[in-house]
């Protein structure tokens, strides 16, 4: 059976940079607001090729989001772009009070999310952003699995009227979706059918979940993979349906196990369809700087750790 993972790999930030440049040229309302990280987040193309639409705020994230709030009140659509760690923690008060509460049309892009941030270390890694943003009323929270989904989510966010947070990864990931893929807000995507267990994944962990599921198939386990591109609003019906079909759930995210996808899924299951489940994510630990594979193994979020969790939870059926 052919793998669901393409040999082709692309970086989310490269596709984001290309797409936001195009949007800034096509729509007079779109402005790109930078926190002095344009080269890393790949929005420097806007600065070079459409400079009138590029606003440099410097290393001043709180002011940056306040500016975005002001722009939105005039009918413009600002896209605030910086690292997820800075966006979700340094500027959270401004985001809540000046953007989320008044339900303003600001798109917030958290680059370099999760563990794999190019040896930047614990100050630049973000394992709390999903948990923080999904607690805010009026907020939409997105985590794409590949570059194709990044572009589709951007098309949605461009047309949507309200605050959106989208987390992006730094490094290349396998292309999962074809160009005709249609992203739908609040809808999970069934990537693989199975009868023994369901892995519910989001963002970068979806490709690792597919890898784990395909390896487990060779051992005789029938593993479903359900990709959750939208953490808020959450596709509760898909979660309940998966629990009814397979009877056990594993969640997978490159994020803390507290407050993220795993917590969101557990909340649904405990109220609607209690079944055994395990959460694959970073446990109660601070992060550190290291090569990618070492981080994935040490923090127990690799494909092998997802497979291990699947084997453990199946025993509880």
Coordinates of C-alpha atoms in Angstrom, one line a residue:
X1 CA 0.0 0.0 0.0
X2 CA 1.4 3.4 -1.0
X3 CA 2.1 5.8 1.8
X4 CA -0.1 8.8 2.5
X5 CA 3.0 10.8 2.9
X6 CA 4.5 12.4 -0.2
X7 CA 8.3 12.3 -0.8
X8 CA 7.9 16.0 -1.5
X9 CA 8.6 18.3 1.4
X10 CA 7.9 22.0 1.7
X11 CA 8.2 24.5 4.5
X12 CA 5.1 26.2 5.8
X13 CA 6.8 29.6 6.2
X14 CA 7.9 29.7 2.5
X15 CA 4.4 29.1 1.3
X16 CA 3.1 31.6 3.8
X17 CA 5.5 34.2 2.6
X18 CA 4.6 33.7 -1.1
X19 CA 0.9 33.7 -0.3
X20 CA 0.8 36.8 1.9
X21 CA 2.8 38.7 -0.7
X22 CA 0.1 37.8 -3.3
X23 CA -2.7 38.8 -0.9
X24 CA -1.0 42.1 -0.1
X25 CA -0.9 42.9 -3.8
X26 CA -4.4 41.8 -4.6
X27 CA -6.3 43.3 -1.6
X28 CA -5.8 47.0 -0.6
X29 CA -7.0 46.2 2.9
X30 CA -4.2 43.6 3.7
X31 CA -1.2 44.8 5.6
X32 CA 1.7 42.7 7.0
X33 CA 2.9 43.7 10.4
X34 CA 6.3 42.4 11.4
X35 CA 8.0 42.0 14.8
X36 CA 11.6 42.2 13.5
X37 CA 11.7 38.6 12.2
X38 CA 10.8 39.0 8.6
X39 CA 13.8 37.0 7.3
X40 CA 12.9 34.0 9.6
X41 CA 9.2 34.1 9.0
X42 CA 9.7 34.7 5.2
X43 CA 7.6 37.8 5.0
X44 CA 10.6 39.8 3.9
X45 CA 9.3 39.4 0.3
X46 CA 6.6 41.8 1.2
X47 CA 9.1 44.3 2.5
X48 CA 11.1 44.0 -0.7
X49 CA 8.4 43.7 -3.3
X50 CA 5.4 45.5 -1.8
X51 CA 6.9 47.8 0.9
X52 CA 3.9 50.1 1.2
X53 CA 2.1 47.1 2.7
X54 CA 4.8 46.2 5.2
X55 CA 4.9 47.7 8.7
X56 CA 7.9 47.1 10.8
X57 CA 7.2 47.3 14.5
X58 CA 10.5 46.1 15.9
X59 CA 10.9 43.9 19.0
X60 CA 7.8 45.4 20.6
X61 CA 5.1 42.7 20.4
X62 CA 2.6 44.4 22.7
X63 CA 2.7 47.6 20.7
X64 CA 2.6 45.5 17.5
X65 CA -0.8 44.0 18.4
X66 CA -2.1 47.3 19.6
X67 CA -1.3 48.7 16.1
X68 CA -3.0 45.8 14.5
X69 CA -6.1 46.5 16.6
X70 CA -6.1 50.1 15.4
X71 CA -5.7 49.1 11.8
X72 CA -8.6 46.7 12.1
X73 CA -10.9 49.4 13.5
X74 CA -10.4 51.4 10.2
X75 CA -11.5 48.5 8.1
X76 CA -8.1 47.2 7.2
X77 CA -7.0 43.5 7.6
X78 CA -3.6 43.3 9.4
X79 CA -1.6 40.1 9.5
X80 CA 0.6 40.1 12.6
X81 CA 3.6 37.8 12.1
X82 CA 6.2 36.8 14.7
X83 CA 7.3 33.7 16.6
X84 CA 4.5 31.8 18.4
X85 CA 6.4 32.1 21.7
X86 CA 6.4 35.9 21.5
X87 CA 2.9 36.3 20.1
X88 CA 1.1 34.0 22.7
X89 CA 3.0 35.2 25.8
X90 CA 4.4 38.7 25.4
X91 CA 1.3 40.2 23.8
X92 CA -1.6 38.2 25.2
X93 CA -3.1 41.1 27.2
X94 CA -3.3 43.3 24.1
X95 CA -4.7 40.3 22.1
X96 CA -7.4 39.6 24.6
X97 CA -8.5 43.2 25.4
X98 CA -7.9 44.9 22.1
X99 CA -8.6 42.2 19.5
X100 CA -10.5 39.2 20.9
X101 CA -13.0 41.0 23.1
X102 CA -14.1 43.5 20.4
X103 CA -13.9 40.6 17.8
X104 CA -11.7 42.5 15.4
X105 CA -10.5 41.2 12.0
X106 CA -6.8 40.5 12.8
X107 CA -4.9 37.4 11.6
X108 CA -2.1 36.4 14.0
X109 CA 0.6 34.0 12.7
X110 CA 2.7 32.2 15.2
X111 CA 5.8 31.0 13.4
X112 CA 8.4 28.7 14.8
X113 CA 5.8 26.9 16.9
X114 CA 6.5 23.7 18.9
X115 CA 9.9 22.2 19.6
X116 CA 11.7 22.3 16.3
X117 CA 12.8 25.9 16.0
X118 CA 16.3 25.6 14.6
X119 CA 18.4 25.4 17.8
X120 CA 16.9 28.7 19.1
X121 CA 16.4 27.3 22.6
X122 CA 13.7 27.4 25.2
X123 CA 13.1 31.2 24.9
X124 CA 11.9 30.8 21.3
X125 CA 10.0 27.5 21.6
X126 CA 6.3 27.5 22.1
X127 CA 4.3 24.6 23.7
X128 CA 1.6 26.7 25.2
X129 CA 0.1 28.8 22.3
X130 CA -2.8 26.5 21.5
X131 CA -3.8 26.4 25.1
X132 CA -3.6 30.1 25.5
X133 CA -5.5 31.1 22.3
X134 CA -8.3 28.6 22.6
X135 CA -9.3 30.1 25.9
X136 CA -10.1 33.4 24.3
X137 CA -13.7 34.1 23.3
X138 CA -14.2 34.9 19.6
X139 CA -10.8 33.3 18.7
X140 CA -10.4 30.8 15.9
X141 CA -7.3 28.5 16.3
X142 CA -5.7 26.7 13.4
X143 CA -2.8 24.3 13.0
X144 CA -2.0 23.2 9.4
X145 CA -0.4 19.9 8.7
X146 CA 1.4 20.9 5.5
X147 CA 2.1 23.7 3.1
X148 CA -1.0 23.1 1.0
X149 CA -3.2 23.5 4.1
X150 CA -1.3 26.7 5.1
X151 CA -2.4 28.3 1.8
X152 CA -6.0 27.0 2.1
X153 CA -6.2 28.3 5.7
X154 CA -4.9 31.7 4.6
X155 CA -7.6 31.9 1.9
X156 CA -10.2 31.2 4.6
X157 CA -8.7 33.8 7.1
X158 CA -8.6 36.4 4.3
X159 CA -12.3 36.1 3.8
X160 CA -13.2 35.5 7.5
X161 CA -14.2 38.5 9.7
X162 CA -12.8 38.0 13.1
X163 CA -9.6 37.2 15.0
X164 CA -7.6 34.1 13.8
X165 CA -4.5 32.5 15.2
X166 CA -2.5 30.1 13.0
X167 CA 0.6 28.3 14.2
X168 CA 3.3 27.5 11.7
X169 CA 6.3 25.2 11.8
X170 CA 9.9 26.2 10.8
X171 CA 11.2 23.1 9.0
X172 CA 10.0 21.2 5.8
X173 CA 7.2 18.6 6.2
X174 CA 5.8 16.1 3.8
X175 CA 3.0 17.3 1.5
X176 CA -0.2 15.5 2.5
X177 CA -2.9 17.3 0.7
X178 CA -3.4 17.8 -3.1
X179 CA -4.0 21.3 -4.5
X180 CA -7.7 20.7 -4.8
X181 CA -8.0 20.1 -1.0
X182 CA -10.8 22.2 0.5
X183 CA -10.3 23.4 4.0
X184 CA -13.5 23.8 6.0
X185 CA -13.5 25.6 9.4
X186 CA -14.4 23.4 12.3
X187 CA -14.2 20.2 10.3
X188 CA -11.8 17.3 10.9
X189 CA -10.2 15.4 8.0
X190 CA -10.2 11.6 7.9
X191 CA -6.8 10.7 6.4
X192 CA -6.9 7.0 7.1
X193 CA -9.6 4.5 8.0
X194 CA -9.1 2.0 10.8
X195 CA -11.1 -0.1 13.3
X196 CA -8.8 -0.8 16.2
X197 CA -7.8 2.7 17.4
X198 CA -8.0 6.3 16.2
X199 CA -5.1 8.8 16.3
X200 CA -6.4 12.4 16.4
X201 CA -3.6 14.7 15.4
X202 CA -3.0 18.3 14.6
X203 CA -0.4 20.4 12.9
X204 CA 3.1 18.9 12.5
X205 CA 2.1 15.7 14.4
X206 CA -0.3 14.6 11.6
X207 CA 2.5 13.5 9.3
X208 CA 4.2 11.6 12.2
X209 CA 0.8 10.1 13.1
X210 CA 0.5 8.8 9.6
X211 CA 4.0 7.3 9.8
X212 CA 3.1 5.6 13.1
X213 CA -0.2 4.3 11.8
X214 CA 1.4 2.8 8.6
X215 CA 4.1 1.1 10.7
X216 CA 1.5 -0.4 13.0
X217 CA -0.5 -1.7 10.1
X218 CA 2.5 -3.9 9.3
X219 CA 2.1 -5.3 12.9
X220 CA -1.6 -6.1 12.3
X221 CA -3.2 -3.1 13.9
X222 CA -5.9 -1.2 12.0
X223 CA -5.3 2.5 12.8
X224 CA -7.4 5.4 11.8
X225 CA -5.9 8.9 11.5
X226 CA -8.1 11.9 12.0
X227 CA -6.5 15.3 11.3
X228 CA -7.8 18.2 13.3
X229 CA -6.8 21.4 11.5
X230 CA -9.1 23.5 13.6
X231 CA -8.7 23.3 17.4
X232 CA -11.3 26.0 17.9
X233 CA -14.0 25.6 16.9
X234 CA -13.5 21.8 17.4
X235 CA -15.2 19.1 15.4
X236 CA -16.9 17.4 18.3
X237 CA -19.1 15.1 16.1
X238 CA -16.0 13.7 14.4
X239 CA -14.4 13.0 17.8
X240 CA -17.5 11.2 19.1
X241 CA -17.9 9.2 15.9
X242 CA -14.2 8.1 16.1
X243 CA -14.7 7.0 19.7
X244 CA -17.8 5.0 18.8
X245 CA -16.1 3.3 15.8
X246 CA -12.8 2.3 17.3
X247 CA -13.4 2.5 21.1
X248 CA -10.0 4.1 22.0
X249 CA -8.3 7.4 21.1
X250 CA -4.7 8.7 21.0
X251 CA -4.1 12.4 20.5
X252 CA -0.9 13.7 19.1
X253 CA 0.4 17.3 19.1
X254 CA 3.7 19.2 19.2
X255 CA 2.5 21.1 22.2
X256 CA 2.1 20.6 25.9
X257 CA -0.3 17.9 26.9
X258 CA -2.0 20.6 29.1
X259 CA -4.6 22.7 27.4
X260 CA -4.0 21.8 23.8
X261 CA -5.6 19.3 21.4
X262 CA -5.4 16.4 23.9
X263 CA -7.2 18.4 26.5
X264 CA -9.8 19.6 24.1
X265 CA -10.5 16.0 22.9
X266 CA -10.6 14.7 26.4
X267 CA -13.2 17.4 27.3
X268 CA -15.4 16.2 24.5
X269 CA -15.1 12.5 25.3
X270 CA -15.7 12.9 29.1
X271 CA -19.0 14.7 28.3
X272 CA -20.1 12.8 25.2
X273 CA -18.5 9.4 24.9
X274 CA -16.0 8.3 27.6
X275 CA -13.5 5.8 26.1
X276 CA -9.8 5.1 27.0
X277 CA -7.4 7.6 25.6
X278 CA -3.8 8.7 25.8
X279 CA -2.2 12.1 25.0
X280 CA 1.0 12.3 23.1
X281 CA 2.6 15.7 23.7
X282 CA 5.2 17.3 25.8
X283 CA 4.7 16.5 29.5
X284 CA 5.3 18.9 32.4
X285 CA 8.8 20.0 31.2
X286 CA 10.7 23.0 30.1
X287 CA 12.1 22.8 26.6
X288 CA 15.8 22.9 25.5
X289 CA 17.9 23.4 22.4
X290 CA 19.0 20.3 20.5
X291 CA 18.8 18.8 17.0
X292 CA 15.3 17.9 15.8
X293 CA 15.4 14.1 16.1
X294 CA 16.9 14.3 19.6
X295 CA 14.2 16.7 20.7
X296 CA 11.4 14.5 19.3
X297 CA 12.7 11.4 21.1
X298 CA 13.7 13.2 24.4
X299 CA 10.3 14.9 24.7
X300 CA 8.4 11.7 23.6
X301 CA 6.6 13.1 20.6
X302 CA 8.2 11.1 17.7
X303 CA 6.3 8.7 15.5
X304 CA 7.7 5.9 17.5
X305 CA 6.2 7.4 20.7
X306 CA 2.9 7.8 19.0
X307 CA 3.0 4.1 18.0
X308 CA 3.9 3.2 21.6
X309 CA 0.9 5.1 22.9
X310 CA -1.4 3.3 20.4
X311 CA -0.2 -0.1 21.6
X312 CA -0.7 0.9 25.2
X313 CA -4.2 2.3 24.8
X314 CA -5.5 -0.7 22.7
X315 CA -4.9 -2.9 25.7
X316 CA -7.5 -0.9 27.6
X317 CA -10.3 -1.8 25.2

